[in-house]
Structure formats: structure tokens, C-alpha cells
Coordinates of C-alpha atoms and ligand atoms in Angstrom, one line a residue:
M1 CA -0.2 0.3 -0.1
T2 CA 2.6 2.5 1.1
Q3 CA 4.4 1.8 -2.1
R4 CA 1.8 2.4 -4.2
L5 CA 0.7 5.6 -2.7
D6 CA 4.3 6.7 -3.3
F7 CA 3.5 6.4 -6.9
F8 CA -0.1 8.2 -6.8
A9 CA -0.9 9.9 -3.8
N10 CA -1.9 13.6 -3.6
R11 CA -1.9 13.8 -7.8
V12 CA -4.4 15.1 -10.0
A13 CA -5.6 12.1 -12.2
M14 CA -7.9 13.7 -15.0
L15 CA -10.4 11.6 -16.3
A16 CA -11.2 11.9 -20.1
T17 CA -14.5 11.5 -19.9
M18 CA -17.6 14.1 -20.7
H19 CA -20.5 11.8 -19.7
R20 CA -20.0 11.9 -16.2
K21 CA -17.9 8.5 -15.9
E22 CA -16.5 10.4 -12.5
Q23 CA -19.5 8.6 -11.2
A24 CA -18.0 5.7 -11.0
I25 CA -14.9 6.0 -11.5
A26 CA -13.2 8.9 -9.0
P27 CA -14.7 7.4 -5.7
L28 CA -12.6 4.3 -5.9
L29 CA -9.7 5.7 -7.2
E30 CA -9.6 8.8 -4.8
S31 CA -10.3 6.0 -1.9
H32 CA -7.4 3.5 -3.0
L33 CA -4.8 5.4 -4.6
G34 CA -5.1 8.8 -2.7
V35 CA -5.0 10.6 -6.1
N36 CA -7.6 13.8 -6.8
V37 CA -10.1 13.0 -9.8
A38 CA -10.8 15.9 -11.8
V39 CA -12.7 16.3 -15.8
P40 CA -11.9 18.8 -17.7
S41 CA -14.8 21.6 -18.5
D42 CA -14.4 21.2 -22.2
F43 CA -13.0 17.7 -23.3
D44 CA -14.7 16.3 -26.4
T45 CA -15.0 12.7 -26.3
D46 CA -17.3 12.3 -29.3
A47 CA -14.2 12.9 -31.6
F48 CA -12.8 9.3 -30.6
G49 CA -16.4 7.6 -31.5
T50 CA -20.1 7.8 -30.7
F51 CA -21.9 4.2 -29.7
A52 CA -25.5 6.1 -31.6
G53 CA -22.9 5.2 -34.8
D54 CA -23.0 9.0 -36.1
I55 CA -18.8 9.3 -35.1
K56 CA -16.7 6.1 -36.2
R57 CA -14.4 4.8 -33.4
P58 CA -11.1 5.1 -35.0
S59 CA -9.0 2.3 -33.7
D60 CA -9.6 -0.8 -31.7
Q61 CA -10.8 -0.6 -27.5
L62 CA -7.7 -0.1 -26.2
T63 CA -6.0 2.1 -28.6
T64 CA -9.0 4.4 -28.6
A65 CA -8.5 4.3 -24.9
R66 CA -5.1 5.4 -25.3
L67 CA -5.6 8.4 -27.5
K68 CA -8.6 9.9 -25.3
A69 CA -6.0 9.6 -22.7
A70 CA -2.6 11.2 -25.0
A71 CA -5.2 14.1 -25.8
V72 CA -6.7 15.1 -21.7
L73 CA -2.7 15.4 -20.7
R74 CA -2.1 17.6 -23.6
Q75 CA -4.7 19.5 -23.3
T76 CA -4.3 20.1 -19.3
G77 CA -0.4 19.7 -19.0
E78 CA -1.1 16.9 -16.1
S79 CA 1.0 13.6 -15.7
L80 CA -1.7 11.5 -15.0
A81 CA -4.6 10.2 -17.1
I82 CA -7.7 7.7 -16.8
A83 CA -9.6 6.7 -19.7
S84 CA -12.7 4.7 -20.4
E85 CA -13.8 2.8 -23.4
G86 CA -16.6 0.4 -23.2
S87 CA -17.7 -1.9 -26.5
F88 CA -21.0 -4.1 -26.8
G89 CA -21.8 -6.8 -28.7
P90 CA -22.9 -10.7 -28.7
H91 CA -20.6 -12.6 -25.8
P92 CA -17.4 -14.2 -26.9
Q93 CA -18.3 -17.5 -25.7
I94 CA -22.1 -17.6 -25.5
P95 CA -24.4 -16.9 -29.0
F96 CA -27.3 -14.7 -28.5
V97 CA -25.5 -12.9 -25.3
A98 CA -25.2 -9.8 -25.6
C99 CA -22.6 -8.2 -23.5
D100 CA -20.7 -5.0 -22.3
R101 CA -16.7 -5.1 -21.7
E102 CA -15.1 -1.8 -20.3
L103 CA -11.5 -1.0 -20.2
V104 CA -10.4 1.5 -17.6
L105 CA -6.6 2.7 -18.2
L106 CA -4.4 4.5 -16.3
I107 CA -1.4 6.3 -18.3
D108 CA 1.1 7.4 -16.0
R109 CA 3.7 10.0 -17.8
T110 CA 5.7 10.8 -14.9
H111 CA 6.6 6.9 -14.2
Q112 CA 6.0 5.5 -17.5
L113 CA 3.5 3.3 -16.8
E114 CA 0.5 1.8 -18.6
I115 CA -2.1 0.0 -16.4
V116 CA -5.4 -1.5 -17.4
G117 CA -8.4 -2.7 -15.5
E118 CA -10.9 -4.7 -17.4
Y119 CA -14.5 -5.9 -16.6
L120 CA -16.9 -8.3 -19.3
S121 CA -20.4 -7.7 -18.3
T122 CA -23.4 -10.0 -19.7
D123 CA -26.0 -7.3 -17.3
T124 CA -26.3 -4.8 -20.4
N125 CA -29.6 -3.0 -22.1
Y126 CA -27.6 -2.7 -25.4
R127 CA -30.6 -3.2 -27.9
S128 CA -32.1 -2.0 -30.9
Q129 CA -35.7 -2.7 -32.4
I130 CA -36.9 -1.2 -35.5
I131 CA -40.5 -0.5 -34.4
H132 CA -44.0 0.4 -36.8
S133 CA -46.5 1.9 -33.6
P134 CA -46.7 4.2 -30.6
A135 CA -47.5 1.0 -28.7
D136 CA -43.9 -0.7 -29.4
A137 CA -42.5 2.2 -28.7
L138 CA -43.3 2.0 -25.2
A139 CA -43.6 -1.6 -24.9
F140 CA -39.7 -1.5 -26.2
A141 CA -39.2 1.5 -23.5
E142 CA -40.5 -0.3 -20.6
S143 CA -38.3 -3.8 -21.5
V144 CA -34.7 -1.7 -21.7
G145 CA -35.5 0.0 -17.9
F146 CA -36.6 3.5 -19.5
P147 CA -36.8 6.4 -18.4
Q148 CA -33.9 5.6 -15.9
H149 CA -32.5 4.8 -19.1
G150 CA -32.3 6.4 -22.1
L151 CA -32.9 6.0 -25.7
V152 CA -32.2 7.0 -28.9
V153 CA -34.8 7.3 -31.9
K154 CA -33.3 6.8 -35.4
S155 CA -35.5 7.2 -38.9
G156 CA -36.4 3.5 -39.6
E157 CA -35.3 3.6 -43.5
A158 CA -32.3 2.1 -45.0
D159 CA -30.5 6.1 -44.4
E160 CA -30.7 6.0 -41.0
H161 CA -30.7 9.2 -39.2
I162 CA -30.3 9.9 -35.6
L163 CA -33.8 12.5 -34.6
G164 CA -32.9 12.3 -30.5
K165 CA -30.6 10.9 -28.2
G166 CA -30.4 11.2 -24.6
I167 CA -34.4 10.6 -24.4
T168 CA -35.8 10.0 -20.8
D169 CA -39.2 11.9 -21.3
A170 CA -42.5 9.9 -22.5
D171 CA -43.9 12.9 -23.7
K172 CA -40.8 13.3 -26.1
L173 CA -40.0 10.0 -27.3
L174 CA -43.8 9.7 -28.5
A175 CA -43.4 13.0 -30.0
L176 CA -40.3 11.7 -31.8
V177 CA -41.3 8.7 -32.7
E178 CA -44.6 10.2 -34.5
V179 CA -41.7 12.0 -36.9
A180 CA -40.0 9.1 -37.7
L181 CA -43.3 7.1 -38.4
G182 CA -44.7 10.4 -40.4
Q183 CA -41.5 10.4 -42.7
S184 CA -41.6 6.8 -43.2
P185 CA -43.1 5.2 -46.2
H186 CA -43.0 1.8 -44.0
R187 CA -44.1 3.5 -41.1
A188 CA -40.9 2.6 -39.6
A189 CA -38.6 3.9 -36.8
R190 CA -35.6 2.4 -35.1
L191 CA -35.0 2.6 -31.0
E192 CA -31.8 2.2 -29.4
T193 CA -31.0 1.9 -26.0
D194 CA -28.3 5.2 -25.2
M195 CA -25.0 3.6 -24.2
R196 CA -23.7 6.7 -23.0
A197 CA -22.6 6.3 -19.6
L198 CA -24.8 9.3 -18.0
Y199 CA -28.2 7.9 -19.8
N200 CA -27.0 4.3 -18.7
P201 CA -27.0 3.0 -14.9
T202 CA -26.5 -0.2 -16.1
R203 CA -23.0 0.5 -18.0
M204 CA -22.0 3.1 -15.5
A205 CA -22.2 0.0 -12.6
V206 CA -19.6 -2.2 -15.2
I207 CA -17.5 1.0 -15.7
A208 CA -17.1 0.9 -11.8
Q209 CA -16.3 -3.1 -11.5
A210 CA -13.8 -2.2 -14.4
T211 CA -12.2 0.2 -11.9
E212 CA -12.1 -1.9 -9.3
D213 CA -10.2 -4.3 -11.8
L214 CA -7.7 -1.5 -12.5
V215 CA -7.4 -0.5 -8.5
R216 CA -6.5 -4.6 -8.4
A217 CA -4.0 -4.4 -11.3
I218 CA -2.4 -1.4 -9.7
A219 CA -1.8 -3.1 -6.8
R220 CA 0.1 -6.1 -8.2
S221 CA 3.4 -4.8 -7.6
C222 CA 6.8 -6.3 -9.2
P223 CA 8.1 -8.6 -6.8
D224 CA 11.7 -6.9 -7.3
C225 CA 11.6 -3.6 -7.5
G226 CA 7.5 -2.8 -6.3
C227 CA 6.6 -0.8 -9.0
P228 CA 2.6 -0.9 -9.5
G229 CA 1.3 -2.7 -12.5
F230 CA 3.2 -6.2 -12.6
S231 CA 0.6 -7.6 -15.3
A232 CA 1.0 -10.5 -17.3
V233 CA 1.9 -9.8 -21.1
K234 CA 1.9 -13.2 -22.6
Q235 CA -0.3 -16.1 -22.5
F236 CA 0.7 -19.8 -22.7
P237 CA -2.0 -22.5 -23.7
G238 CA -1.8 -26.3 -22.8
L239 CA -3.6 -26.7 -19.6
P240 CA -3.5 -30.6 -19.4
C241 CA -6.7 -32.4 -19.7
S242 CA -7.8 -33.9 -16.0
L243 CA -8.4 -37.5 -17.9
C244 CA -5.7 -38.0 -19.9
G245 CA -3.1 -35.0 -19.4
T246 CA -3.3 -34.1 -23.4
P247 CA -2.7 -30.2 -23.7
T248 CA -5.5 -28.3 -24.1
L249 CA -5.7 -24.6 -25.6
L250 CA -6.9 -23.4 -22.3
T251 CA -4.3 -20.8 -20.5
L252 CA -1.2 -23.5 -18.6
A253 CA 0.8 -19.8 -17.7
Q254 CA 0.7 -16.3 -17.7
L255 CA 4.6 -14.3 -18.1
Y256 CA 4.4 -11.2 -15.7
R257 CA 6.6 -8.7 -16.6
C258 CA 7.6 -5.2 -15.1
Q259 CA 7.1 -2.0 -16.5
R260 CA 10.0 -0.5 -15.1
C261 CA 12.9 -3.1 -14.2
P262 CA 13.3 -6.4 -16.4
F263 CA 11.8 -8.7 -13.9
E264 CA 9.9 -11.5 -15.3
Q265 CA 7.9 -14.3 -14.0
R266 CA 6.0 -17.4 -15.2
L267 CA 2.9 -17.5 -13.5
P268 CA 0.1 -20.1 -13.3
G269 CA -3.4 -18.7 -15.5
D270 CA -5.7 -16.7 -13.4
H271 CA -8.9 -19.5 -13.9
G272 CA -7.5 -21.2 -10.8
F273 CA -7.2 -25.1 -12.7
S274 CA -4.5 -26.8 -12.3
T275 CA -6.2 -29.0 -15.1
A276 CA -8.8 -28.8 -17.7
D277 CA -12.5 -30.3 -18.2
P278 CA -12.2 -33.2 -20.7
S279 CA -14.9 -31.3 -22.8
Y280 CA -12.0 -29.0 -24.0
C281 CA -9.6 -31.9 -24.5
P282 CA -8.8 -32.4 -28.5
Y283 CA -8.3 -36.1 -28.0
C284 CA -11.2 -36.7 -25.2
N285 CA -13.4 -34.8 -26.8
P286 CA -12.7 -34.5 -30.7
Ligands
ZN1 ZN1 10.5 -4.3 -11.4
ZN2 ZN1 -8.7 -35.7 -22.5

């Protein structure tokens, strides 16, 4: 603990957000690291992509978070930045289940550190639906946690455009739906859940879980020099089958590397198993 406090205590951590992510992130980082989280007043994260699809994300999730962190450091002249980035889509292992992968990144220019926290949750209301009537709209709204969760209304035709975002008022929703249906020859409109953190308390909770993972990652310090953020940089497959011992694709070991000194360590995979279930075995279950 002392070691980490030495690194971060009483420093200003600039949070690259305009969607009130400080609500999820600031209390955890302030209590665990002793930093003071600050949000720049005029930081435009929409330049790095929007969920409603009007601006494309420039790159993958981690690279986009790095770009946001670099931009906030440039803009403010500070040395410590926090950026977060979410991604929504089908779960990688469970088909037809939507999931939210949240990433929270710490960049420390003073100590040349980059530490990542991550969380994958199936607790998300990420959904989109074509509707044909105000009744359809209300049914969709109710199923996704409206009005605590905001909605996006789009025209329902091929060249979709956004009629309204961040909608948390039923009258406003119905008025926009009427406009969208009236513009459409097929009386179709598209409704989407607004995934911006300030309109989505479910997502805000997953961002807090990713922040907790970041706090854990920072707490893993190098056994040799004590530098925070001793992290896995490489995975080795080959966890043996519990029946026949054949190596499987599951992680056998991970290589941890210090960001400051040359110290490296090979440790078991973080799933907590010493053998694999035979259902993963290419010999027992081809
Ligand atoms: Zn070290
Ligand atoms: Zn086997």
C-alpha cells in the first residue's frame, strides 16, 4: 500500500470523459490511490467515436482509450490520466447473449506506466429494434429500463439518421416516434438504448467493476522493485486434460513483466484450475 501511495498520492488524475463517468470511477480511485480525480470542463470525447454510430471509433478499444488519455494530458499539461472505453456486442463464448466489455486505463507519464482494468458483463440493456407504432415504442422502452435508461430514436429507413438521443421523457419519446413514423413510407422507426454512461446506469455499474479491476491491477506490484501494475503480457496455452493429460487450448501459464525493471515471472493461469475439463480436450472430446 505504501508503495502505491508513493506513486500516486495527492496527484491530480485527469479523467477523459464528458459523460459523467467520474460518478463510477472517482470514488474508487480516490479512496484506493489517494489521487484527486478531475474532469476537464471542455473535453470532447465524441471525436473518438459515438455509440449511436454518427461518429466512428478511430481504432480498437484499448488504442481509443490511449488516444483519449493522450489528448487529455495534452490539453491539461498534467502527467496522470484515466480514460475508459466500452464495447458492446455478442458475448465471445455465449451466442445470442449481449455483453458489455468495459476497459479503464491509467497512463502515468511521470513513471512511464500504463495499467489496464477490464470487465466483461452480460448485465447490459444493449438493444435496438425497428418499431411501427407508439405502442411498440412504449413496449421497447419498458423492456430496457426507460426512463432511468435513455433512448435513441432513428428514422427506420435504410439511410438511418438520428432524430434524438438521451431521451428520458415519455412525451418527448412519443413525439419523436411520431415524427420518425410520419417520415417513413413503411411507418418504421428504429429505437436504440443510449449506451452513453450518463444515460445508462447499468453501464455505469460495469464501468465501476472495470475500475475495481484497475485498482487490483495497480495493487499487483513487481516482486523485485515494487513498481505497481505487474501485469500479464503473454498467455501460454496447454492446461492438461484432467482425464488423459493431453494439453488443451486453455491457459497453462502467463508471463508477468515489470514495466520498470527487467523482472519477469511465469505464473499459473488466473482461472484457478490445475487441469482442464475433458470437454476442452482434443483427444477425449474431439
Ligand atoms: Zn520491477
Ligand atoms: Zn483428455
